Amino acid sequence: MASKRGAAAEELNLVPIMNLVTILIPFLLMAAEFVSVAVIDSTLPAIGAPSTAEEKPEEEKKPLNLSVIITGSGYTVGGSAAVLQNREGDGPTIPCKDVGCPKVDSYDVAELQRLLGEIKDEYADEQNVILVPGSRIAYEVIVVTMDATREDPSKPVDGRPRDLFPYVVIAGGAQ
Amino acid sequence: MKKKARRPAEGGGLNITSMMDMMTIILVFLLKSYSTTDVSVTPSKDLQVPVSTARKPPKMAVNVVVSQKEIVVDGKSILELGSYSDPETGAPTVAVPAEKKRGQSIPELYEVLFDKAESQKQINARLGEEFKGQILLQCDKRLPFEVIREVMYTAGQAQFSEFRFVVIKSGD
């Protein structure tokens, strides 16, 4: 009687289940992805002059060659001569919020996006941007800048962030 | 009677049903988060990959990891980076040792990447595809651009021109 009633509770053989669990859990733990990963493409060779892929010979629209220079004091936005409305003079176009740009947050990304948005308004077909970081600039700052130049989430278009300049080339040059 | 009842498969009367519950929950969770992308970022003290709003999924390519301590290509450590003081600010920084560089290029890294490019080209030729020169770059977020520029230049010399910077997806 006791064995019939308690058969399920007392005589359940857990060994096969334990086998399964003991094998599967370490395997899955090693394969588990706790961070999800994405990539940023930068297709063109990194060093040297800005890419020539976008230059079409003798077209009415001159290539913009939009470039964002990242220095230890801020962003300098430039492009082909006489097409850009950045403030001339010494100092960067968009200085950092804190002098010397000690942290990633010091860089005024919002202002950069605003300025790029204005440029995009004028040159809606332009998709390329050239990034020129200084030698001492931290990689994190470069990634944050690439995020800023790719799209602007504060001005969504059709529910997605507005595309700014998704094709980025990293040039080797500034000091 | 008592002895018979108290003799489960484990022996000794250990009640493991609660542990089984826990294991089952963990198993279900891990099954759910099992992923087959072969790019694995293993965050550690020396490798903190920056967070980004990028969303493109990674595809398999030659994997170069530049941490604060060393450069690793496809799991094999190529060279170690040295820590120095920045001559301008005096802050501690990381750089490729001067004797390992030749101008902008890093010869040891170049050799390894060149071999990888060659074997990749052979594979592509056999499959009838063209060699695209894609390379995955995982860099610690604190590295100065100088190190990354040198790695990119070396990779460019070894005919890898499509750089895919591996980043961690931000929250949304």
mmCIF file with all atom_site columns, C-alpha atoms in Angstrom, chain A residues 1-3 9-18 20-48 104 131-144 146-148 150-151 153 167-175, chain B residues 1 4-10 16-17 19-20 22-24 26-27 29-31 33-35 37 39-41 43 49-59 86-88 93-95 104 136-150 152-153 161-169:
data_model
loop_
_atom_site.group_PDB
_atom_site.id
_atom_site.type_symbol
_atom_site.label_atom_id
_atom_site.label_alt_id
_atom_site.label_comp_id
_atom_site.label_asym_id
_atom_site.label_entity_id
_atom_site.label_seq_id
_atom_site.pdbx_PDB_ins_code
_atom_site.Cartn_x
_atom_site.Cartn_y
_atom_site.Cartn_z
_atom_site.occupancy
_atom_site.B_iso_or_equiv
_atom_site.pdbx_formal_charge
_atom_site.auth_seq_id
_atom_site.auth_comp_id
_atom_site.auth_asym_id
_atom_site.auth_atom_id
_atom_site.pdbx_PDB_model_num
ATOM 1   C CA . MET A 1 1   ? 0.000  0.000  0.000   1.00 0.00 ? 1   MET A CA 1
ATOM 2   C CA . ALA A 1 2   ? 2.660  2.413  0.992   1.00 0.00 ? 2   ALA A CA 1
ATOM 3   C CA . SER A 1 3   ? 4.722  1.630  -2.047  1.00 0.00 ? 3   SER A CA 1
ATOM 4   C CA . ALA A 1 9   ? 7.153  10.674 -4.692  1.00 0.00 ? 9   ALA A CA 1
ATOM 5   C CA . GLU A 1 10  ? 9.592  8.193  -3.256  1.00 0.00 ? 10  GLU A CA 1
ATOM 6   C CA . GLU A 1 11  ? 10.880 6.198  -6.135  1.00 0.00 ? 11  GLU A CA 1
ATOM 7   C CA . LEU A 1 12  ? 11.227 8.851  -8.807  1.00 0.00 ? 12  LEU A CA 1
ATOM 8   C CA . ASN A 1 13  ? 14.571 8.268  -10.380 1.00 0.00 ? 13  ASN A CA 1
ATOM 9   C CA . LEU A 1 14  ? 16.170 11.641 -10.836 1.00 0.00 ? 14  LEU A CA 1
ATOM 10  C CA . VAL A 1 15  ? 19.470 10.452 -12.171 1.00 0.00 ? 15  VAL A CA 1
ATOM 11  C CA . PRO A 1 16  ? 18.677 10.832 -15.866 1.00 0.00 ? 16  PRO A CA 1
ATOM 12  C CA . ILE A 1 17  ? 17.319 14.313 -15.343 1.00 0.00 ? 17  ILE A CA 1
ATOM 13  C CA . MET A 1 18  ? 20.381 15.257 -13.347 1.00 0.00 ? 18  MET A CA 1
ATOM 14  C CA . LEU A 1 20  ? 20.793 16.145 -18.623 1.00 0.00 ? 20  LEU A CA 1
ATOM 15  C CA . VAL A 1 21  ? 20.997 19.177 -16.408 1.00 0.00 ? 21  VAL A CA 1
ATOM 16  C CA . THR A 1 22  ? 24.610 18.656 -15.459 1.00 0.00 ? 22  THR A CA 1
ATOM 17  C CA . ILE A 1 23  ? 25.687 18.408 -19.059 1.00 0.00 ? 23  ILE A CA 1
ATOM 18  C CA . LEU A 1 24  ? 23.509 21.109 -20.518 1.00 0.00 ? 24  LEU A CA 1
ATOM 19  C CA . ILE A 1 25  ? 23.945 23.856 -17.974 1.00 0.00 ? 25  ILE A CA 1
ATOM 20  C CA . PRO A 1 26  ? 27.710 24.287 -18.217 1.00 0.00 ? 26  PRO A CA 1
ATOM 21  C CA . PHE A 1 27  ? 27.499 24.110 -21.981 1.00 0.00 ? 27  PHE A CA 1
ATOM 22  C CA . LEU A 1 28  ? 24.806 26.732 -22.180 1.00 0.00 ? 28  LEU A CA 1
ATOM 23  C CA . LEU A 1 29  ? 26.501 28.915 -19.621 1.00 0.00 ? 29  LEU A CA 1
ATOM 24  C CA . MET A 1 30  ? 29.559 29.040 -21.774 1.00 0.00 ? 30  MET A CA 1
ATOM 25  C CA . ALA A 1 31  ? 27.548 29.763 -24.878 1.00 0.00 ? 31  ALA A CA 1
ATOM 26  C CA . ALA A 1 32  ? 25.167 32.238 -23.309 1.00 0.00 ? 32  ALA A CA 1
ATOM 27  C CA . GLU A 1 33  ? 25.339 35.751 -24.577 1.00 0.00 ? 33  GLU A CA 1
ATOM 28  C CA . PHE A 1 34  ? 24.928 38.258 -21.847 1.00 0.00 ? 34  PHE A CA 1
ATOM 29  C CA . VAL A 1 35  ? 25.750 41.208 -24.008 1.00 0.00 ? 35  VAL A CA 1
ATOM 30  C CA . SER A 1 36  ? 24.241 41.721 -27.396 1.00 0.00 ? 36  SER A CA 1
ATOM 31  C CA . VAL A 1 37  ? 26.648 42.891 -29.965 1.00 0.00 ? 37  VAL A CA 1
ATOM 32  C CA . ALA A 1 38  ? 26.380 45.069 -33.027 1.00 0.00 ? 38  ALA A CA 1
ATOM 33  C CA . VAL A 1 39  ? 28.864 46.381 -35.543 1.00 0.00 ? 39  VAL A CA 1
ATOM 34  C CA . ILE A 1 40  ? 29.608 49.733 -37.103 1.00 0.00 ? 40  ILE A CA 1
ATOM 35  C CA . ASP A 1 41  ? 30.856 49.543 -40.655 1.00 0.00 ? 41  ASP A CA 1
ATOM 36  C CA . SER A 1 42  ? 33.583 51.714 -41.933 1.00 0.00 ? 42  SER A CA 1
ATOM 37  C CA . THR A 1 43  ? 34.272 50.427 -45.343 1.00 0.00 ? 43  THR A CA 1
ATOM 38  C CA . LEU A 1 44  ? 37.031 52.497 -46.750 1.00 0.00 ? 44  LEU A CA 1
ATOM 39  C CA . PRO A 1 45  ? 40.720 52.461 -46.009 1.00 0.00 ? 45  PRO A CA 1
ATOM 40  C CA . ALA A 1 46  ? 41.412 54.343 -42.889 1.00 0.00 ? 46  ALA A CA 1
ATOM 41  C CA . ILE A 1 47  ? 44.533 56.215 -43.652 1.00 0.00 ? 47  ILE A CA 1
ATOM 42  C CA . GLY A 1 48  ? 45.216 58.975 -46.039 1.00 0.00 ? 48  GLY A CA 1
ATOM 43  C CA . VAL A 1 104 ? 33.115 61.421 -22.925 1.00 0.00 ? 104 VAL A CA 1
ATOM 44  C CA . LEU A 1 131 ? 35.932 61.594 -39.088 1.00 0.00 ? 131 LEU A CA 1
ATOM 45  C CA . VAL A 1 132 ? 39.325 62.916 -38.142 1.00 0.00 ? 132 VAL A CA 1
ATOM 46  C CA . PRO A 1 133 ? 40.147 62.112 -34.544 1.00 0.00 ? 133 PRO A CA 1
ATOM 47  C CA . GLY A 1 134 ? 43.243 63.376 -32.811 1.00 0.00 ? 134 GLY A CA 1
ATOM 48  C CA . SER A 1 135 ? 45.804 60.841 -31.704 1.00 0.00 ? 135 SER A CA 1
ATOM 49  C CA . ARG A 1 136 ? 44.933 61.081 -28.048 1.00 0.00 ? 136 ARG A CA 1
ATOM 50  C CA . ILE A 1 137 ? 41.195 60.879 -28.407 1.00 0.00 ? 137 ILE A CA 1
ATOM 51  C CA . ALA A 1 138 ? 39.665 57.900 -26.647 1.00 0.00 ? 138 ALA A CA 1
ATOM 52  C CA . TYR A 1 139 ? 37.964 55.280 -28.798 1.00 0.00 ? 139 TYR A CA 1
ATOM 53  C CA . GLU A 1 140 ? 34.771 55.756 -26.849 1.00 0.00 ? 140 GLU A CA 1
ATOM 54  C CA . VAL A 1 141 ? 34.535 59.346 -28.001 1.00 0.00 ? 141 VAL A CA 1
ATOM 55  C CA . ILE A 1 142 ? 34.939 58.228 -31.599 1.00 0.00 ? 142 ILE A CA 1
ATOM 56  C CA . VAL A 1 143 ? 32.132 55.711 -31.249 1.00 0.00 ? 143 VAL A CA 1
ATOM 57  C CA . VAL A 1 144 ? 29.856 58.290 -29.650 1.00 0.00 ? 144 VAL A CA 1
ATOM 58  C CA . MET A 1 146 ? 29.906 58.009 -35.068 1.00 0.00 ? 146 MET A CA 1
ATOM 59  C CA . ASP A 1 147 ? 26.558 57.430 -33.394 1.00 0.00 ? 147 ASP A CA 1
ATOM 60  C CA . ALA A 1 148 ? 25.853 61.133 -33.586 1.00 0.00 ? 148 ALA A CA 1
ATOM 61  C CA . ARG A 1 150 ? 24.757 58.338 -38.248 1.00 0.00 ? 150 ARG A CA 1
ATOM 62  C CA . GLU A 1 151 ? 21.321 59.335 -37.104 1.00 0.00 ? 151 GLU A CA 1
ATOM 63  C CA . PRO A 1 153 ? 16.889 60.298 -32.697 1.00 0.00 ? 153 PRO A CA 1
ATOM 64  C CA . TYR A 1 167 ? 28.731 56.256 -44.228 1.00 0.00 ? 167 TYR A CA 1
ATOM 65  C CA . VAL A 1 168 ? 31.684 57.135 -42.117 1.00 0.00 ? 168 VAL A CA 1
ATOM 66  C CA . VAL A 1 169 ? 35.329 57.078 -43.051 1.00 0.00 ? 169 VAL A CA 1
ATOM 67  C CA . ILE A 1 170 ? 37.963 57.413 -40.414 1.00 0.00 ? 170 ILE A CA 1
ATOM 68  C CA . ALA A 1 171 ? 40.902 59.415 -41.583 1.00 0.00 ? 171 ALA A CA 1
ATOM 69  C CA . GLY A 1 172 ? 44.232 59.214 -39.909 1.00 0.00 ? 172 GLY A CA 1
ATOM 70  C CA . GLY A 1 173 ? 45.353 62.669 -39.688 1.00 0.00 ? 173 GLY A CA 1
ATOM 71  C CA . ALA A 1 174 ? 44.866 65.304 -37.045 1.00 0.00 ? 174 ALA A CA 1
ATOM 72  C CA . GLN A 1 175 ? 47.173 65.870 -34.139 1.00 0.00 ? 175 GLN A CA 1
ATOM 73  C CA . MET B 2 1   ? 9.902  -0.265 6.362   1.00 0.00 ? 1   MET B CA 1
ATOM 74  C CA . LYS B 2 4   ? 13.068 1.098  2.573   1.00 0.00 ? 4   LYS B CA 1
ATOM 75  C CA . ALA B 2 5   ? 11.130 4.311  2.288   1.00 0.00 ? 5   ALA B CA 1
ATOM 76  C CA . ARG B 2 6   ? 14.164 6.401  2.984   1.00 0.00 ? 6   ARG B CA 1
ATOM 77  C CA . ARG B 2 7   ? 16.296 4.978  0.258   1.00 0.00 ? 7   ARG B CA 1
ATOM 78  C CA . PRO B 2 8   ? 15.915 7.147  -2.800  1.00 0.00 ? 8   PRO B CA 1
ATOM 79  C CA . ALA B 2 9   ? 18.310 7.092  -5.717  1.00 0.00 ? 9   ALA B CA 1
ATOM 80  C CA . GLU B 2 10  ? 20.740 9.460  -3.895  1.00 0.00 ? 10  GLU B CA 1
ATOM 81  C CA . ILE B 2 16  ? 16.919 17.487 -4.036  1.00 0.00 ? 16  ILE B CA 1
ATOM 82  C CA . THR B 2 17  ? 13.636 18.535 -5.505  1.00 0.00 ? 17  THR B CA 1
ATOM 83  C CA . MET B 2 19  ? 17.636 22.028 -6.390  1.00 0.00 ? 19  MET B CA 1
ATOM 84  C CA . MET B 2 20  ? 15.981 20.462 -9.384  1.00 0.00 ? 20  MET B CA 1
ATOM 85  C CA . MET B 2 22  ? 16.431 25.817 -9.558  1.00 0.00 ? 22  MET B CA 1
ATOM 86  C CA . MET B 2 23  ? 18.319 23.877 -12.176 1.00 0.00 ? 23  MET B CA 1
ATOM 87  C CA . THR B 2 24  ? 15.294 23.635 -14.386 1.00 0.00 ? 24  THR B CA 1
ATOM 88  C CA . ILE B 2 26  ? 18.330 28.083 -15.030 1.00 0.00 ? 26  ILE B CA 1
ATOM 89  C CA . LEU B 2 27  ? 18.200 25.621 -17.871 1.00 0.00 ? 27  LEU B CA 1
ATOM 90  C CA . PHE B 2 29  ? 16.765 30.678 -19.091 1.00 0.00 ? 29  PHE B CA 1
ATOM 91  C CA . LEU B 2 30  ? 19.965 29.566 -20.737 1.00 0.00 ? 30  LEU B CA 1
ATOM 92  C CA . LEU B 2 31  ? 18.129 27.805 -23.507 1.00 0.00 ? 31  LEU B CA 1
ATOM 93  C CA . SER B 2 33  ? 19.440 33.132 -24.298 1.00 0.00 ? 33  SER B CA 1
ATOM 94  C CA . TYR B 2 34  ? 21.461 30.687 -26.313 1.00 0.00 ? 34  TYR B CA 1
ATOM 95  C CA . SER B 2 35  ? 22.781 32.424 -29.359 1.00 0.00 ? 35  SER B CA 1
ATOM 96  C CA . THR B 2 37  ? 26.501 34.262 -33.429 1.00 0.00 ? 37  THR B CA 1
ATOM 97  C CA . VAL B 2 39  ? 31.296 36.882 -32.243 1.00 0.00 ? 39  VAL B CA 1
ATOM 98  C CA . SER B 2 40  ? 31.735 36.673 -28.528 1.00 0.00 ? 40  SER B CA 1
ATOM 99  C CA . VAL B 2 41  ? 32.690 39.718 -26.616 1.00 0.00 ? 41  VAL B CA 1
ATOM 100 C CA . PRO B 2 43  ? 34.081 41.949 -21.244 1.00 0.00 ? 43  PRO B CA 1
ATOM 101 C CA . VAL B 2 49  ? 33.792 47.662 -25.594 1.00 0.00 ? 49  VAL B CA 1
ATOM 102 C CA . PRO B 2 50  ? 31.944 50.952 -26.047 1.00 0.00 ? 50  PRO B CA 1
ATOM 103 C CA . VAL B 2 51  ? 28.177 51.124 -26.114 1.00 0.00 ? 51  VAL B CA 1
ATOM 104 C CA . SER B 2 52  ? 26.590 52.382 -29.283 1.00 0.00 ? 52  SER B CA 1
ATOM 105 C CA . THR B 2 53  ? 23.251 52.903 -30.929 1.00 0.00 ? 53  THR B CA 1
ATOM 106 C CA . ALA B 2 54  ? 24.348 50.811 -33.902 1.00 0.00 ? 54  ALA B CA 1
ATOM 107 C CA . ARG B 2 55  ? 22.130 47.877 -34.687 1.00 0.00 ? 55  ARG B CA 1
ATOM 108 C CA . LYS B 2 56  ? 23.838 45.946 -37.455 1.00 0.00 ? 56  LYS B CA 1
ATOM 109 C CA . PRO B 2 57  ? 24.411 42.304 -36.564 1.00 0.00 ? 57  PRO B CA 1
ATOM 110 C CA . PRO B 2 58  ? 27.963 41.039 -36.798 1.00 0.00 ? 58  PRO B CA 1
ATOM 111 C CA . LYS B 2 59  ? 29.062 38.530 -39.375 1.00 0.00 ? 59  LYS B CA 1
ATOM 112 C CA . ASP B 2 86  ? 51.178 60.814 -21.989 1.00 0.00 ? 86  ASP B CA 1
ATOM 113 C CA . PRO B 2 87  ? 53.915 63.372 -22.678 1.00 0.00 ? 87  PRO B CA 1
ATOM 114 C CA . GLU B 2 88  ? 51.401 66.192 -22.826 1.00 0.00 ? 88  GLU B CA 1
ATOM 115 C CA . THR B 2 93  ? 47.974 55.835 -21.415 1.00 0.00 ? 93  THR B CA 1
ATOM 116 C CA . VAL B 2 94  ? 48.458 52.725 -23.479 1.00 0.00 ? 94  VAL B CA 1
ATOM 117 C CA . ALA B 2 95  ? 50.418 52.469 -26.680 1.00 0.00 ? 95  ALA B CA 1
ATOM 118 C CA . GLN B 2 104 ? 52.322 53.616 -38.601 1.00 0.00 ? 104 GLN B CA 1
ATOM 119 C CA . LEU B 2 136 ? 36.117 42.684 -36.928 1.00 0.00 ? 136 LEU B CA 1
ATOM 120 C CA . LEU B 2 137 ? 37.684 45.100 -34.532 1.00 0.00 ? 137 LEU B CA 1
ATOM 121 C CA . GLN B 2 138 ? 36.964 44.901 -30.823 1.00 0.00 ? 138 GLN B CA 1
ATOM 122 C CA . CYS B 2 139 ? 38.723 47.679 -28.985 1.00 0.00 ? 139 CYS B CA 1
ATOM 123 C CA . ASP B 2 140 ? 38.678 48.780 -25.422 1.00 0.00 ? 140 ASP B CA 1
ATOM 124 C CA . LYS B 2 141 ? 36.895 52.071 -25.129 1.00 0.00 ? 141 LYS B CA 1
ATOM 125 C CA . ARG B 2 142 ? 39.692 53.815 -23.320 1.00 0.00 ? 142 ARG B CA 1
ATOM 126 C CA . LEU B 2 143 ? 42.314 53.244 -25.982 1.00 0.00 ? 143 LEU B CA 1
ATOM 127 C CA . PRO B 2 144 ? 43.749 56.337 -27.632 1.00 0.00 ? 144 PRO B CA 1
ATOM 128 C CA . PHE B 2 145 ? 43.000 56.664 -31.283 1.00 0.00 ? 145 PHE B CA 1
ATOM 129 C CA . GLU B 2 146 ? 46.695 56.368 -32.100 1.00 0.00 ? 146 GLU B CA 1
ATOM 130 C CA . VAL B 2 147 ? 46.708 52.658 -31.265 1.00 0.00 ? 147 VAL B CA 1
ATOM 131 C CA . ILE B 2 148 ? 43.577 52.043 -33.274 1.00 0.00 ? 148 ILE B CA 1
ATOM 132 C CA . ARG B 2 149 ? 44.899 54.012 -36.193 1.00 0.00 ? 149 ARG B CA 1
ATOM 133 C CA . GLU B 2 150 ? 48.035 51.889 -36.241 1.00 0.00 ? 150 GLU B CA 1
ATOM 134 C CA . MET B 2 152 ? 43.769 49.925 -38.927 1.00 0.00 ? 152 MET B CA 1
ATOM 135 C CA . TYR B 2 153 ? 46.731 51.002 -41.019 1.00 0.00 ? 153 TYR B CA 1
ATOM 136 C CA . SER B 2 161 ? 39.731 47.429 -45.904 1.00 0.00 ? 161 SER B CA 1
ATOM 137 C CA . GLU B 2 162 ? 36.270 46.785 -44.504 1.00 0.00 ? 162 GLU B CA 1
ATOM 138 C CA . PHE B 2 163 ? 36.373 47.491 -40.824 1.00 0.00 ? 163 PHE B CA 1
ATOM 139 C CA . ARG B 2 164 ? 33.559 46.422 -38.594 1.00 0.00 ? 164 ARG B CA 1
ATOM 140 C CA . PHE B 2 165 ? 33.824 47.953 -35.178 1.00 0.00 ? 165 PHE B CA 1
ATOM 141 C CA . VAL B 2 166 ? 32.216 45.713 -32.620 1.00 0.00 ? 166 VAL B CA 1
ATOM 142 C CA . VAL B 2 167 ? 30.123 47.589 -30.110 1.00 0.00 ? 167 VAL B CA 1
ATOM 143 C CA . ILE B 2 168 ? 27.611 46.676 -27.470 1.00 0.00 ? 168 ILE B CA 1
ATOM 144 C CA . LYS B 2 169 ? 24.044 47.541 -28.250 1.00 0.00 ? 169 LYS B CA 1
#
